[in-house]
PDB file of C-alpha atoms in Angstrom:
ATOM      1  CA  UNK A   1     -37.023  55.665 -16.137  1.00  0.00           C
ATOM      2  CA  UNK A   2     -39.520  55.989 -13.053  1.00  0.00           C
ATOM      3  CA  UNK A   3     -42.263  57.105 -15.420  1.00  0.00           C
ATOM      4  CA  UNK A   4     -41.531  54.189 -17.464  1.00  0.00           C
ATOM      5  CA  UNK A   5     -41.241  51.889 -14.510  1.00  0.00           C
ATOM      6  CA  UNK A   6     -44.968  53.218 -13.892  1.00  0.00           C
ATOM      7  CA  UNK A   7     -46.160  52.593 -16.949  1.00  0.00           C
ATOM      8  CA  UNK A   8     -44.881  48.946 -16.980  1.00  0.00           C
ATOM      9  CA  UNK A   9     -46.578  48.188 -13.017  1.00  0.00           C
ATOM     10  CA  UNK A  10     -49.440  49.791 -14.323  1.00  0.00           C
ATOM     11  CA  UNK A  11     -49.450  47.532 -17.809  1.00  0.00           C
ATOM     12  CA  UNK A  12     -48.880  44.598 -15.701  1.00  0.00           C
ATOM     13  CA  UNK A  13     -51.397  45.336 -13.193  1.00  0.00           C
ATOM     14  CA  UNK A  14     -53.889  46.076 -16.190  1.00  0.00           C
ATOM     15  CA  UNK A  15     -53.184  42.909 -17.482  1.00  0.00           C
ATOM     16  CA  UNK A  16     -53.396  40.967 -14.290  1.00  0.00           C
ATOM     17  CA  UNK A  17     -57.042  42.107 -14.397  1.00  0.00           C
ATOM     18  CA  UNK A  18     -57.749  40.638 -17.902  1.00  0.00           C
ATOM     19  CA  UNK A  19     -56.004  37.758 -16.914  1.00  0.00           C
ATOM     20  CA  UNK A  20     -58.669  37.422 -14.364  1.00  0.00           C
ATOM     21  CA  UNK A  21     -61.586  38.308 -16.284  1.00  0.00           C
ATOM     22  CA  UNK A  22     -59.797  35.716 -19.230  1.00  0.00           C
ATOM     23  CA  UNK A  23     -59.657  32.856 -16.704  1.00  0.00           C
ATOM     24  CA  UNK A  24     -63.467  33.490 -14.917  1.00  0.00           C
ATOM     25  CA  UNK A  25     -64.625  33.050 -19.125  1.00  0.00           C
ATOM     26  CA  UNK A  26     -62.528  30.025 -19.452  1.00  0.00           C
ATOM     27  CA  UNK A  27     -64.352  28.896 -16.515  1.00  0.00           C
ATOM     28  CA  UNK A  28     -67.332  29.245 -17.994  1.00  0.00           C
ATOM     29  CA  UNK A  29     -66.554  27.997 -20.949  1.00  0.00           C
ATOM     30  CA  UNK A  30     -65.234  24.670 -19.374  1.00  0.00           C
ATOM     31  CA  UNK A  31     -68.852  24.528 -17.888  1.00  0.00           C
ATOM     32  CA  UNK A  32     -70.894  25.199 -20.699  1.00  0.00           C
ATOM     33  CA  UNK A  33     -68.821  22.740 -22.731  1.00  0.00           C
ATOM     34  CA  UNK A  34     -69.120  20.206 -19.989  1.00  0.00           C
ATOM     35  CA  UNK A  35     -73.021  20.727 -19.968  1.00  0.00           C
ATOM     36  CA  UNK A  36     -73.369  20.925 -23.841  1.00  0.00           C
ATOM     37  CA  UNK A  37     -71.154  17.821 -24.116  1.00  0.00           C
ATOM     38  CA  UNK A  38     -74.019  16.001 -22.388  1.00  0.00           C
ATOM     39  CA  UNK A  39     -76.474  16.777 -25.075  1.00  0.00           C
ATOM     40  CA  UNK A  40     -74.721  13.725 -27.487  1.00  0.00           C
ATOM     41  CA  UNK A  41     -75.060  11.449 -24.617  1.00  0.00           C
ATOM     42  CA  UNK A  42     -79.223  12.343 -24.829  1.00  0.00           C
ATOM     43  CA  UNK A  43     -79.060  10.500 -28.309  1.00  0.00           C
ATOM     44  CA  UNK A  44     -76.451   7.870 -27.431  1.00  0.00           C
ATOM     45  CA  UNK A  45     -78.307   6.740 -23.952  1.00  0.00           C
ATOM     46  CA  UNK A  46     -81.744   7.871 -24.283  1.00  0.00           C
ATOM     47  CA  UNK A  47     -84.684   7.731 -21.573  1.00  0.00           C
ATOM     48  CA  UNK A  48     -86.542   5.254 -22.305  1.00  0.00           C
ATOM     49  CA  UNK A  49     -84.860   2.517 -24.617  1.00  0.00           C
ATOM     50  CA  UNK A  50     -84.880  -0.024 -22.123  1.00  0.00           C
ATOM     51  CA  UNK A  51     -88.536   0.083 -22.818  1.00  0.00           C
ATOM     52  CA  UNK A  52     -87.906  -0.855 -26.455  1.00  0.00           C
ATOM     53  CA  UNK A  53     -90.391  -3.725 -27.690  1.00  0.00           C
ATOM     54  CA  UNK A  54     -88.481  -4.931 -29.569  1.00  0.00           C
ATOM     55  CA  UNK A  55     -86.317  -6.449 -26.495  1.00  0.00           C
ATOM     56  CA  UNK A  56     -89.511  -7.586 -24.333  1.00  0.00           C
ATOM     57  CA  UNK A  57     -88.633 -11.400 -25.329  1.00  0.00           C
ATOM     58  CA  UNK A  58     -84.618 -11.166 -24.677  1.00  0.00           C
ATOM     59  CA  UNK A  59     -83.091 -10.109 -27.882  1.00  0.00           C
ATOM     60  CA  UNK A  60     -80.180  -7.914 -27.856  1.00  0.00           C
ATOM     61  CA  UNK A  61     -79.633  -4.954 -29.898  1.00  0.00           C
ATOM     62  CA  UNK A  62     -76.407  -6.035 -32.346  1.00  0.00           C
ATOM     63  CA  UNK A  63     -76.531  -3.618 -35.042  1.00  0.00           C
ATOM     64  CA  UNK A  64     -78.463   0.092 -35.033  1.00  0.00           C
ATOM     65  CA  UNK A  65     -78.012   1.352 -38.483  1.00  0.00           C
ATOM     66  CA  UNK A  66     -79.538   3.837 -41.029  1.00  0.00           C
ATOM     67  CA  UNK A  67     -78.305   2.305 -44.740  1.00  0.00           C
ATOM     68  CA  UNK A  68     -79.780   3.569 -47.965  1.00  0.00           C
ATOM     69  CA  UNK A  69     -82.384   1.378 -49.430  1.00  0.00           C
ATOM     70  CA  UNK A  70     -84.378   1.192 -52.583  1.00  0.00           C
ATOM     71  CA  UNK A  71     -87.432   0.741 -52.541  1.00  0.00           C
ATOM     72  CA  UNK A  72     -89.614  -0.872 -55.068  1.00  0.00           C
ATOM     73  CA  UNK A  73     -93.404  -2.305 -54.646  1.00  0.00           C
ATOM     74  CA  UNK A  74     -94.779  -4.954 -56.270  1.00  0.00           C
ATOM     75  CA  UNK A  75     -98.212  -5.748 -57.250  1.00  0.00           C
ATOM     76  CA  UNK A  76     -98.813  -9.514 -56.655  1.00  0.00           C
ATOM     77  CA  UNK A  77     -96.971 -11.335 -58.797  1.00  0.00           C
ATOM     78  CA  UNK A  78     -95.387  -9.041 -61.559  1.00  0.00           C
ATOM     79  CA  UNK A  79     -92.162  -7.677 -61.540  1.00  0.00           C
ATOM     80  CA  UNK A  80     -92.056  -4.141 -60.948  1.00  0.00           C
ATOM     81  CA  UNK A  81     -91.115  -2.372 -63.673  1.00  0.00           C
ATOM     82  CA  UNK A  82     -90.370   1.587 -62.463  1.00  0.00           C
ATOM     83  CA  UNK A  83     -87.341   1.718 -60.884  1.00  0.00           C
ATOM     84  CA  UNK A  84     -87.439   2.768 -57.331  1.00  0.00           C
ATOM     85  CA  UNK A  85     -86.920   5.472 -54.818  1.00  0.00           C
ATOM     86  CA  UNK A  86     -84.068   5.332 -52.181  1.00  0.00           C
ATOM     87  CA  UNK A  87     -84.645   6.513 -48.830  1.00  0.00           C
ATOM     88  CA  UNK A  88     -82.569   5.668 -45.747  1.00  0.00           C
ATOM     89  CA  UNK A  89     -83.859   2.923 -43.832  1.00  0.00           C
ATOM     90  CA  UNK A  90     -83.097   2.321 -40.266  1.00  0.00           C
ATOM     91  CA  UNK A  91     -81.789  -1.433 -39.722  1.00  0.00           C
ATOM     92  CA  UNK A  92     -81.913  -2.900 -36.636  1.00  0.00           C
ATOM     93  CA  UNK A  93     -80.728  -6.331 -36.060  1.00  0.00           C
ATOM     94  CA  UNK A  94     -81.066  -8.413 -32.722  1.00  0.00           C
ATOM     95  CA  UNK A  95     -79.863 -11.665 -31.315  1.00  0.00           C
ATOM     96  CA  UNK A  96     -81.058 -13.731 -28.903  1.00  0.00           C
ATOM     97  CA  UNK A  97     -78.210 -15.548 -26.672  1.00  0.00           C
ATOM     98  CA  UNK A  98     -74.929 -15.307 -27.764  1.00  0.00           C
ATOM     99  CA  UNK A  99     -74.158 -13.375 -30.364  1.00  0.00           C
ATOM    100  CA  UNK A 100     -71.415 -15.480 -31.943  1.00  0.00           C
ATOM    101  CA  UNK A 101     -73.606 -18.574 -31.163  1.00  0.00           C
ATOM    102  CA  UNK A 102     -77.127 -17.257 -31.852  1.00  0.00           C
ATOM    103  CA  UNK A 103     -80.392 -18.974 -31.234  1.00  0.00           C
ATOM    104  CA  UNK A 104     -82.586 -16.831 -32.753  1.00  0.00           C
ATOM    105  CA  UNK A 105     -81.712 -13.410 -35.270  1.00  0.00           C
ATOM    106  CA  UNK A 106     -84.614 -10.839 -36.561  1.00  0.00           C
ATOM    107  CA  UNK A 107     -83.974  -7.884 -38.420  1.00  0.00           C
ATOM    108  CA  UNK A 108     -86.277  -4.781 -37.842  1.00  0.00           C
ATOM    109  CA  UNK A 109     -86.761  -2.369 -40.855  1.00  0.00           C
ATOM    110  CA  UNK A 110     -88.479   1.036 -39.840  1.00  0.00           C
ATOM    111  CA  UNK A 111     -88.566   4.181 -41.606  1.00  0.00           C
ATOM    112  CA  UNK A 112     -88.475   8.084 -40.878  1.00  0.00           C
ATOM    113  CA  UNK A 113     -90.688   9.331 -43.374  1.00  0.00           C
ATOM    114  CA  UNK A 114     -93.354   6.622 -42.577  1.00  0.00           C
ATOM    115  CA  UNK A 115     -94.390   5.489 -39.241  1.00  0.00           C
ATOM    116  CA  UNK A 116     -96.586   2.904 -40.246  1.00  0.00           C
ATOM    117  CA  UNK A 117     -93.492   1.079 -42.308  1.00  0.00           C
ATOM    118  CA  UNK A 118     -92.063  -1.830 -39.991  1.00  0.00           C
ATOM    119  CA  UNK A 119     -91.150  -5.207 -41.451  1.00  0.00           C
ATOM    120  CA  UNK A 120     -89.228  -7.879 -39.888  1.00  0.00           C
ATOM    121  CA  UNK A 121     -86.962 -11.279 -40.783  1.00  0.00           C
ATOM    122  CA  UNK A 122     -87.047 -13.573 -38.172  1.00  0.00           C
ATOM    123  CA  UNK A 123     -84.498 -16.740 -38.830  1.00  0.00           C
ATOM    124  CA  UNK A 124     -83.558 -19.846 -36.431  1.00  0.00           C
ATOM    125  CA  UNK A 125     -80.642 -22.376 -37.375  1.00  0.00           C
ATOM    126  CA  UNK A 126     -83.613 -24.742 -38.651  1.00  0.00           C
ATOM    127  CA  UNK A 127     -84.990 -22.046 -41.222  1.00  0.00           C
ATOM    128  CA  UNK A 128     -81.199 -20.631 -42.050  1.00  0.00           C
ATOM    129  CA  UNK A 129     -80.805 -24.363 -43.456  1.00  0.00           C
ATOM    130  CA  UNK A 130     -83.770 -23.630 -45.979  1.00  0.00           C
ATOM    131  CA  UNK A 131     -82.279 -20.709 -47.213  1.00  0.00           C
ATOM    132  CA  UNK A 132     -78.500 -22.186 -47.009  1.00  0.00           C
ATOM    133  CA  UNK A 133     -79.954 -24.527 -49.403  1.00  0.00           C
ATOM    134  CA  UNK A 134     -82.094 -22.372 -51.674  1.00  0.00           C
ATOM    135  CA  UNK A 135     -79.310 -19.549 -52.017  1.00  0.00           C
ATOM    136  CA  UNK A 136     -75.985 -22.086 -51.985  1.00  0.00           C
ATOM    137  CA  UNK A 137     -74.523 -20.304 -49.333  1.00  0.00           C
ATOM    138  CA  UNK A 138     -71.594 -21.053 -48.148  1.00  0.00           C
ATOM    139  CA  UNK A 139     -71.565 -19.892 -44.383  1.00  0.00           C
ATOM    140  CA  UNK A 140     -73.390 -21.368 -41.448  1.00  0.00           C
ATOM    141  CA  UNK A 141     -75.610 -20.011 -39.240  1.00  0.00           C
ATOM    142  CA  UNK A 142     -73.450 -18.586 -36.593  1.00  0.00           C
ATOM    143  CA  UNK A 143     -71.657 -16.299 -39.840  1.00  0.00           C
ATOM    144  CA  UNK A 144     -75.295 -15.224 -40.849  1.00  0.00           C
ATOM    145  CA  UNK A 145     -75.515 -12.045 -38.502  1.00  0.00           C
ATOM    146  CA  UNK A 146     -72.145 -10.569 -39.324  1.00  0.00           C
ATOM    147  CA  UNK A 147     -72.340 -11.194 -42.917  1.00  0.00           C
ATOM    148  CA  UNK A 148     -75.572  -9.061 -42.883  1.00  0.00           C
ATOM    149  CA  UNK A 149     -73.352  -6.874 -41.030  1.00  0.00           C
ATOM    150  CA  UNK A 150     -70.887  -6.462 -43.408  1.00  0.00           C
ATOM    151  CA  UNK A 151     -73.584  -5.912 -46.600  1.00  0.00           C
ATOM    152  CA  UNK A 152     -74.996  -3.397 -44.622  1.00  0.00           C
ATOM    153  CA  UNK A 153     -72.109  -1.392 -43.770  1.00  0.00           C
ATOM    154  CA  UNK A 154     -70.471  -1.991 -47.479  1.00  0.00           C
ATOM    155  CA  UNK A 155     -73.915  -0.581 -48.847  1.00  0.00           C
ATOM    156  CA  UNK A 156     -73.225   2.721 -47.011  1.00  0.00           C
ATOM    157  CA  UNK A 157     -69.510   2.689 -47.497  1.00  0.00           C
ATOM    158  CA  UNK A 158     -69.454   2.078 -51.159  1.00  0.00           C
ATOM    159  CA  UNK A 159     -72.852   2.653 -52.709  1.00  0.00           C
ATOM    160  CA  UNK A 160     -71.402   2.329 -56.437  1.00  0.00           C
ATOM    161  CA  UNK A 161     -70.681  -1.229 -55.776  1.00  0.00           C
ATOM    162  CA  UNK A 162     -73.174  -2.529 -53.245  1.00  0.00           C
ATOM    163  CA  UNK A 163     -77.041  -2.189 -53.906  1.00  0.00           C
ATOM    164  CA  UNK A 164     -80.138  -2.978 -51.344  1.00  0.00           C
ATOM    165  CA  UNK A 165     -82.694  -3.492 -53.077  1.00  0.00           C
ATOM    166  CA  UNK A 166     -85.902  -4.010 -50.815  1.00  0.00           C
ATOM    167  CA  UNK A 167     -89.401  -5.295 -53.136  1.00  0.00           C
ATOM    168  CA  UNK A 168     -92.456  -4.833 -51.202  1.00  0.00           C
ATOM    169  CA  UNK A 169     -95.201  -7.027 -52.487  1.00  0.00           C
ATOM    170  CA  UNK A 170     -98.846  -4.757 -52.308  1.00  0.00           C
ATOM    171  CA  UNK A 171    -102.426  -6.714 -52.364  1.00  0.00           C
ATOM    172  CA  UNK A 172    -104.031  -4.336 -55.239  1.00  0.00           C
ATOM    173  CA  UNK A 173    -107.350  -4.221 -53.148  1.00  0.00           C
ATOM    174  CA  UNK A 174    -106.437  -3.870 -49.882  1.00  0.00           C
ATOM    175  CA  UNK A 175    -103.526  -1.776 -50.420  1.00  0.00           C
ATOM    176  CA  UNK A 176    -102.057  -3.532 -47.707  1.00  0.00           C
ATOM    177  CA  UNK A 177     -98.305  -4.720 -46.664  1.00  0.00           C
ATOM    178  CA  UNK A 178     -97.611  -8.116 -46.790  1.00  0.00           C
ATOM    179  CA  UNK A 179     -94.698 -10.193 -47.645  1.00  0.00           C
ATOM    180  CA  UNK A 180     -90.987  -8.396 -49.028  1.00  0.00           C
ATOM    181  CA  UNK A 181     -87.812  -9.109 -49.868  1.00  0.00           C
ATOM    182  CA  UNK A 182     -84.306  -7.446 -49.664  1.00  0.00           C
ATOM    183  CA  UNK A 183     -81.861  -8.271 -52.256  1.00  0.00           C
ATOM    184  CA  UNK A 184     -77.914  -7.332 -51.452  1.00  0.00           C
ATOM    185  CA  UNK A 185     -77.155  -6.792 -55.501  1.00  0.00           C
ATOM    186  CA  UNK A 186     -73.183  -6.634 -56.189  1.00  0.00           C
ATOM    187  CA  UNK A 187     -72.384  -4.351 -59.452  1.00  0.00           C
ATOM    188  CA  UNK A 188     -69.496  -6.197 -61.065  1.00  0.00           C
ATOM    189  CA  UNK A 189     -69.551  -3.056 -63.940  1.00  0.00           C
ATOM    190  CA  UNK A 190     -70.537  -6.089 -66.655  1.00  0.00           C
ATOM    191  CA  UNK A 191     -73.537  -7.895 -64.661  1.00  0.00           C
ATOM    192  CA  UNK A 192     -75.249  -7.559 -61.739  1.00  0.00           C
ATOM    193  CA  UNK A 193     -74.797 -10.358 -58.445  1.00  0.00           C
ATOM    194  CA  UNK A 194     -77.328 -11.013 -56.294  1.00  0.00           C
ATOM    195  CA  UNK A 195     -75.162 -12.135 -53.156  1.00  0.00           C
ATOM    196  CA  UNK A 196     -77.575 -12.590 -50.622  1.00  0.00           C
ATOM    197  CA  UNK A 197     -81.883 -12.638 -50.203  1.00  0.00           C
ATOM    198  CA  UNK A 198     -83.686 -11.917 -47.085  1.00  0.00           C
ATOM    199  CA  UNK A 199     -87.601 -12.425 -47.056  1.00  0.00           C
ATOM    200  CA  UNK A 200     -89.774 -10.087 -44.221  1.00  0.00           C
ATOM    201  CA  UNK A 201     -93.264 -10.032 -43.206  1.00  0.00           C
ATOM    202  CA  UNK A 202     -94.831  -6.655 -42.716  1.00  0.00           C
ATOM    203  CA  UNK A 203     -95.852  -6.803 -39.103  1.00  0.00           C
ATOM    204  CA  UNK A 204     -98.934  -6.951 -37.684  1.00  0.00           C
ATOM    205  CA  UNK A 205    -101.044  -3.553 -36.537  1.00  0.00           C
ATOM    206  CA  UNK A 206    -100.275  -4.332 -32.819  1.00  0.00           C
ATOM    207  CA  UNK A 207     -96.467  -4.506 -33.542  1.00  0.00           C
ATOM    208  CA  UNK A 208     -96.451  -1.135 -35.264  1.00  0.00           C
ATOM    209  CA  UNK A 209     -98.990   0.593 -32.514  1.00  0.00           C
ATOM    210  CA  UNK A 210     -96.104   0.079 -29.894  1.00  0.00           C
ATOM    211  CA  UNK A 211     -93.316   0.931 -31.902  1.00  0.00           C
ATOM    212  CA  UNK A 212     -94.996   4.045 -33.043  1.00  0.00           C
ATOM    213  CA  UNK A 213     -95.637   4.517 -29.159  1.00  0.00           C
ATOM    214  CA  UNK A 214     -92.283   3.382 -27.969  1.00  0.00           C
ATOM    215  CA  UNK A 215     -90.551   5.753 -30.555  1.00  0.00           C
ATOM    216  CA  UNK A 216     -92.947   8.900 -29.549  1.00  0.00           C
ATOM    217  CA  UNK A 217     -92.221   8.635 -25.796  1.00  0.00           C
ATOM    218  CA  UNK A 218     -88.356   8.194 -26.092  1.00  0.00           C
ATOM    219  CA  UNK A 219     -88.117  10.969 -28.968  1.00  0.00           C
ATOM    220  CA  UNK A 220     -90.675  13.027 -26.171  1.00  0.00           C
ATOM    221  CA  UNK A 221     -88.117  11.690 -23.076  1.00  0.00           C
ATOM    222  CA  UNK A 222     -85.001  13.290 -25.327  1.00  0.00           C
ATOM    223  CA  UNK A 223     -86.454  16.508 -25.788  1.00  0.00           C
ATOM    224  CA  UNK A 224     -87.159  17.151 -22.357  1.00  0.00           C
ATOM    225  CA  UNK A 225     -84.078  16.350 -20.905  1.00  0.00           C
ATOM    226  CA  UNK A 226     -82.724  18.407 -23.573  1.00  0.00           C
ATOM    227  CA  UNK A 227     -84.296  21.351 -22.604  1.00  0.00           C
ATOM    228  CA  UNK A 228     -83.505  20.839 -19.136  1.00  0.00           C
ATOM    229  CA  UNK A 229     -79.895  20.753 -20.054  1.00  0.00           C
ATOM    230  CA  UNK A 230     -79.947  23.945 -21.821  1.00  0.00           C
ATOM    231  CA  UNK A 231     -81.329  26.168 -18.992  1.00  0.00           C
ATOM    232  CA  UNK A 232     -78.931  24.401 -16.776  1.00  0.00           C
ATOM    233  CA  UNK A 233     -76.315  26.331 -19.719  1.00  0.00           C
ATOM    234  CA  UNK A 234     -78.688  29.429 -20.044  1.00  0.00           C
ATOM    235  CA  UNK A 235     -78.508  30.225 -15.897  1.00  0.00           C
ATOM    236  CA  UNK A 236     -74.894  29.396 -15.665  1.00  0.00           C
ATOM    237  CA  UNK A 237     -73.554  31.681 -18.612  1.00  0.00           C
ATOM    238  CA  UNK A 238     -76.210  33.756 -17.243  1.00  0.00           C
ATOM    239  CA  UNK A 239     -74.478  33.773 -13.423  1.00  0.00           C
ATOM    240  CA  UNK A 240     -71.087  34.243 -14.773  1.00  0.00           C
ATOM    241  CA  UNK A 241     -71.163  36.323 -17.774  1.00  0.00           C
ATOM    242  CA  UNK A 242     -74.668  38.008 -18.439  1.00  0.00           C
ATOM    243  CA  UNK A 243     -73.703  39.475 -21.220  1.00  0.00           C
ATOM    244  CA  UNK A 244     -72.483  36.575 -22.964  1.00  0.00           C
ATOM    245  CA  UNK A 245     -76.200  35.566 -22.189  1.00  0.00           C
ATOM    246  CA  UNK A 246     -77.236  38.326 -23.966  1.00  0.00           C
ATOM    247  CA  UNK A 247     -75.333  37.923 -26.774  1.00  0.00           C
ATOM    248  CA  UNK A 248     -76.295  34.043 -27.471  1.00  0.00           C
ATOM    249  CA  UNK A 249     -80.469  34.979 -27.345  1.00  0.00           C
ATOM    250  CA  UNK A 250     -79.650  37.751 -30.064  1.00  0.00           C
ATOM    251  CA  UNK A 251     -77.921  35.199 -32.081  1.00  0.00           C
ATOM    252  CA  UNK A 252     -80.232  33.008 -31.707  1.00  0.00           C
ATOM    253  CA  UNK A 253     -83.001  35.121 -31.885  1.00  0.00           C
ATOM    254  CA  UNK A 254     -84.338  34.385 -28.431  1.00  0.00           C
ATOM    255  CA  UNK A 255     -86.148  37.221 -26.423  1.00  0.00           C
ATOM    256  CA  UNK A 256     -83.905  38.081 -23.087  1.00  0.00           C
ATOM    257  CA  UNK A 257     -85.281  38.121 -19.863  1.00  0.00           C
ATOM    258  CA  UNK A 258     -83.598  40.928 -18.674  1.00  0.00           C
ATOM    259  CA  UNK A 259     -85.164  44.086 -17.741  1.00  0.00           C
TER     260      UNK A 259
END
């Protein structure tokens, strides 16, 4: 009975320890995640977007979306005839005042895969009236932004059913960008429905300089803070658990620093 009394302090007195040991790791743990939590916020918040061009004249940012795209080129005035390629295209559309009451909309196309692609639509209530007219639309300007919205978001949602088809027109000497279009295409199974048209300029050298710039120095701003987050992780797991530490750089194939 007394040895067995023994045993059980001892057990208990063993596991008291781990205990210990279990709740400095969870410690740690609750750190790390805290600190690695952070690293979403990076992306979310950024450095530098207040710096964004695109918001030098008072637009607003309304809608910040990648939606898949395809792309087609046309050579003056023929009709292309290959089909095209789809890519993801990043979609950003802004408002200026109100954005249930708009004064002015534009809609920023830019691409991963090529810097140099930037093309915007820039539409007033005076110009929505032209293409209210042209395109028998049946919503006024104030509906034009969210029903852009909605194609958007139903051409990433259901992709079977919702097309964007974006025609850039080409100058066969220059090679250069000029005007385009982008075509929200219904497929009704029998027939294709084009439900709405959009037209875009390509924009102008200085426009694409400082986006290319803007883009380079918040991408640059995100990595750094980045990094500075994870040796804020790498000497706290490194404080409190150096083996842990250890075992993370072999993972990760990272040379250790200990001697």
């Amino acid at each position: 009975s007394s040895l067995m009394r023994n045993g059980s302090g001892a057990g208990l007195r063993a596991s008291g320890g781990s205990t210990g040991n279990a709740g400095g790791l969870d410690e740690t743990q609750r750190s790390v995640q805290s600190l690695a939590g952070s690293f979403a916020d990076i992306f979310e918040l950024g450095g530098v977007d207040d710096l964004d061009p695109s918001l030098a004249d008072g637009h607003h940012v309304v809608y910040d979306r990648e939606v898949p795209f395809e792309l087609r080129v046309q050579d003056g005035d023929s009709v292309p005839s290959e089909p095209g390629t789809l890519e993801a295209i990043r979609c950003k559309i802004l408002a200026l005042g109100d954005e249930h009451a708009p004064q002015h909309c534009r809609i920023e196309l830019t691409s991963e895969h090529d810097l140099f692609f930037h093309y915007t639509h820039s539409v007033d209530e005076a110009s929505f009236r032209q293409m209210q007219e042209q395109q028998k639309l049946m919503i006024d300007f104030p509906d034009y932004m969210s029903v852009v919205i909605k194609m958007l978001n139903k051409c990433i949602k259901e992709t079977h059913s919702y097309v964007a088809v974006f025609v850039m027109e080409r100058d066969c000497g220059t090679a250069k960008r000029g005007n385009a279009r982008l075509d929200f295409i219904q497929n009704m199974e029998y027939k294709f429905v084009e439900l709405l048209a959009c037209d875009f300029l390509a924009s102008t050298e200085e426009v694409v300089r400082n986006q290319i710039a803007f883009r380079y120095n918040n991408l640059k701003s995100k990595v750094n803070t980045m990094q500075s987050r994870l040796q804020e992780i790498s000497s706290l797991v490194k404080a409190k658990n150096p083996s842990l530490l250890l075992q993370l750089q072999k993972s990760t194939g990272r040379p250790s620093n200990r001697r």
